[in-house]
């Protein structure tokens, strides 16, 4: 089993940057793909991007491609979401999720509690 804790959220101005972290517990963390999702008020949860268990493959939603970068450090049991050129529409609660899946939008078994990101215009 894997437990996930997100951190790094906060308030940032449009055009700014923020880095979120997803810290995991569990000895098998390095065998899991990690996905990032977000949910804005009144909207459904949206896939942001994912990284394979090795870090060799990443996959991004079109809405964030070129602005967001996912990386992982398996030695630290941590995955990062670097967000740049932030827009007000990026405002949401961001969640990380883990699963023994191909990095993509589906199939995650474990979820964190989320961290709020607010982008002011």
C-alpha atoms as a printed R data frame, in Angstrom:
    type eleno elety resid chain resno       x      y       z
1   ATOM     1    CA   UNK     A     1   0.000  0.000   0.000
2   ATOM     2    CA   UNK     A     2   1.106  3.574  -0.674
3   ATOM     3    CA   UNK     A     3   0.251  6.747   1.209
4   ATOM     4    CA   UNK     A     4   0.635 10.055  -0.603
5   ATOM     5    CA   UNK     A     5   0.980 13.584   0.761
6   ATOM     6    CA   UNK     A     6   0.990 16.634  -1.487
7   ATOM     7    CA   UNK     A     7   2.605 19.925  -0.541
8   ATOM     8    CA   UNK     A     8   3.771 23.173  -2.092
9   ATOM     9    CA   UNK     A     9   0.460 24.726  -2.974
10  ATOM    10    CA   UNK     A    10  -0.274 28.382  -2.398
11  ATOM    11    CA   UNK     A    11  -1.178 31.708  -3.939
12  ATOM    12    CA   UNK     A    12   0.759 32.928  -6.968
13  ATOM    13    CA   UNK     A    13   0.266 35.656  -9.531
14  ATOM    14    CA   UNK     A    14  -0.504 34.864 -13.134
15  ATOM    15    CA   UNK     A    15   2.690 34.158 -15.031
16  ATOM    16    CA   UNK     A    16   4.413 32.872 -11.937
17  ATOM    17    CA   UNK     A    17   5.704 29.444 -11.006
18  ATOM    18    CA   UNK     A    18   5.087 26.915  -8.290
19  ATOM    19    CA   UNK     A    19   6.431 23.452  -7.531
20  ATOM    20    CA   UNK     A    20   4.257 20.822  -5.943
21  ATOM    21    CA   UNK     A    21   5.628 17.739  -4.234
22  ATOM    22    CA   UNK     A    22   4.041 14.350  -3.736
23  ATOM    23    CA   UNK     A    23   5.764 12.413  -0.962
24  ATOM    24    CA   UNK     A    24   5.025  8.721  -0.720
25  ATOM    25    CA   UNK     A    25   5.426  6.097   1.943
26  ATOM    26    CA   UNK     A    26   5.842  2.446   1.121
27  ATOM    27    CA   UNK     A    27   8.731  0.330   0.007
28  ATOM    28    CA   UNK     A    28   7.322 -0.254  -3.472
29  ATOM    29    CA   UNK     A    29   6.954  3.399  -4.465
30  ATOM    30    CA   UNK     A    30   9.399  2.994  -7.323
31  ATOM    31    CA   UNK     A    31   7.112  0.440  -8.980
32  ATOM    32    CA   UNK     A    32   4.203  2.880  -9.290
33  ATOM    33    CA   UNK     A    33   3.330  5.352 -11.980
34  ATOM    34    CA   UNK     A    34   2.273  8.688 -10.493
35  ATOM    35    CA   UNK     A    35  -0.433 10.877 -11.908
36  ATOM    36    CA   UNK     A    36  -1.349 14.463 -11.139
37  ATOM    37    CA   UNK     A    37  -4.958 15.611 -11.250
38  ATOM    38    CA   UNK     A    38  -6.775 18.795 -10.352
39  ATOM    39    CA   UNK     A    39 -10.285 19.821  -9.471
40  ATOM    40    CA   UNK     A    40 -11.607 23.347  -9.628
41  ATOM    41    CA   UNK     A    41 -14.753 24.405  -7.740
42  ATOM    42    CA   UNK     A    42 -17.863 23.197  -9.506
43  ATOM    43    CA   UNK     A    43 -15.896 21.194 -12.052
44  ATOM    44    CA   UNK     A    44 -15.004 17.548 -12.490
45  ATOM    45    CA   UNK     A    45 -11.569 16.239 -11.663
46  ATOM    46    CA   UNK     A    46  -9.171 16.754 -14.560
47  ATOM    47    CA   UNK     A    47  -6.056 14.822 -15.522
48  ATOM    48    CA   UNK     A    48  -2.925 16.994 -15.559
49  ATOM    49    CA   UNK     A    49  -0.075 14.605 -16.297
50  ATOM    50    CA   UNK     A    50   1.712 11.447 -15.278
51  ATOM    51    CA   UNK     A    51   5.155  9.897 -14.988
52  ATOM    52    CA   UNK     A    52   6.146  6.267 -15.346
53  ATOM    53    CA   UNK     A    53   7.627  4.238 -12.505
54  ATOM    54    CA   UNK     A    54  11.141  4.782 -13.854
55  ATOM    55    CA   UNK     A    55  10.685  8.422 -14.734
56  ATOM    56    CA   UNK     A    56  11.523  7.615 -18.324
57  ATOM    57    CA   UNK     A    57   8.114  8.526 -19.698
58  ATOM    58    CA   UNK     A    58   5.850 11.465 -19.056
59  ATOM    59    CA   UNK     A    59   2.436 12.337 -20.395
60  ATOM    60    CA   UNK     A    60   0.632 15.672 -20.196
61  ATOM    61    CA   UNK     A    61  -2.797 17.052 -20.838
62  ATOM    62    CA   UNK     A    62  -2.913 19.528 -23.704
63  ATOM    63    CA   UNK     A    63  -3.979 22.276 -21.312
64  ATOM    64    CA   UNK     A    64  -0.643 22.160 -19.467
65  ATOM    65    CA   UNK     A    65   1.771 20.827 -22.061
66  ATOM    66    CA   UNK     A    66   4.819 23.051 -22.349
67  ATOM    67    CA   UNK     A    67   4.079 24.774 -19.029
68  ATOM    68    CA   UNK     A    68   4.136 21.912 -16.508
69  ATOM    69    CA   UNK     A    69   6.873 19.341 -15.946
70  ATOM    70    CA   UNK     A    70   6.702 16.173 -13.869
71  ATOM    71    CA   UNK     A    71   9.795 14.535 -12.434
72  ATOM    72    CA   UNK     A    72  10.515 11.988  -9.734
73  ATOM    73    CA   UNK     A    73  13.242 11.050  -7.311
74  ATOM    74    CA   UNK     A    74  12.715  7.443  -6.302
75  ATOM    75    CA   UNK     A    75  15.490  7.651  -3.726
76  ATOM    76    CA   UNK     A    76  13.422 10.288  -1.928
77  ATOM    77    CA   UNK     A    77  10.050  8.668  -2.675
78  ATOM    78    CA   UNK     A    78   8.927 11.983  -4.145
79  ATOM    79    CA   UNK     A    79   7.365 13.181  -7.369
80  ATOM    80    CA   UNK     A    80   7.350 16.825  -8.390
81  ATOM    81    CA   UNK     A    81   5.028 18.934 -10.495
82  ATOM    82    CA   UNK     A    82   6.804 22.069 -11.692
83  ATOM    83    CA   UNK     A    83   4.247 24.595 -12.890
84  ATOM    84    CA   UNK     A    84   5.257 27.650 -14.894
85  ATOM    85    CA   UNK     A    85   3.445 30.411 -16.775
86  ATOM    86    CA   UNK     A    86   0.508 29.862 -14.468
87  ATOM    87    CA   UNK     A    87  -2.921 31.123 -15.473
88  ATOM    88    CA   UNK     A    88  -5.990 31.872 -13.354
89  ATOM    89    CA   UNK     A    89  -7.675 28.842 -14.915
90  ATOM    90    CA   UNK     A    90  -5.001 26.641 -13.297
91  ATOM    91    CA   UNK     A    91  -6.594 27.419  -9.932
92  ATOM    92    CA   UNK     A    92  -7.676 24.134  -8.367
93  ATOM    93    CA   UNK     A    93  -6.951 21.551  -5.728
94  ATOM    94    CA   UNK     A    94  -4.131 19.395  -7.065
95  ATOM    95    CA   UNK     A    95  -3.926 15.709  -6.246
96  ATOM    96    CA   UNK     A    96  -1.309 13.063  -6.875
97  ATOM    97    CA   UNK     A    97  -2.209  9.422  -7.346
98  ATOM    98    CA   UNK     A    98  -0.256  6.163  -7.590
99  ATOM    99    CA   UNK     A    99  -0.943  2.997  -9.511
100 ATOM   100    CA   UNK     A   100   0.740  0.030 -11.124
101 ATOM   101    CA   UNK     A   101  -0.350  1.284 -14.523
102 ATOM   102    CA   UNK     A   102   1.050  2.739 -17.683
103 ATOM   103    CA   UNK     A   103   1.498  6.458 -17.065
104 ATOM   104    CA   UNK     A   104  -1.704  8.069 -18.221
105 ATOM   105    CA   UNK     A   105  -5.101  9.310 -17.079
106 ATOM   106    CA   UNK     A   106  -6.570  6.089 -15.687
107 ATOM   107    CA   UNK     A   107  -6.207  3.254 -13.238
108 ATOM   108    CA   UNK     A   108  -4.814  4.820 -10.068
109 ATOM   109    CA   UNK     A   109  -5.452  3.098  -6.767
110 ATOM   110    CA   UNK     A   110  -4.034  5.478  -4.174
111 ATOM   111    CA   UNK     A   111  -4.730  9.188  -3.774
112 ATOM   112    CA   UNK     A   112  -3.381 12.045  -1.702
113 ATOM   113    CA   UNK     A   113  -5.504 14.591   0.138
114 ATOM   114    CA   UNK     A   114  -4.726 17.437  -2.251
115 ATOM   115    CA   UNK     A   115  -3.101 20.864  -2.081
116 ATOM   116    CA   UNK     A   116  -4.703 24.145  -3.099
117 ATOM   117    CA   UNK     A   117  -3.211 26.232  -5.885
118 ATOM   118    CA   UNK     A   118  -4.651 29.686  -6.475
119 ATOM   119    CA   UNK     A   119  -3.512 31.849  -9.366
120 ATOM   120    CA   UNK     A   120  -4.491 35.507  -9.179
121 ATOM   121    CA   UNK     A   121  -4.939 37.648 -12.266
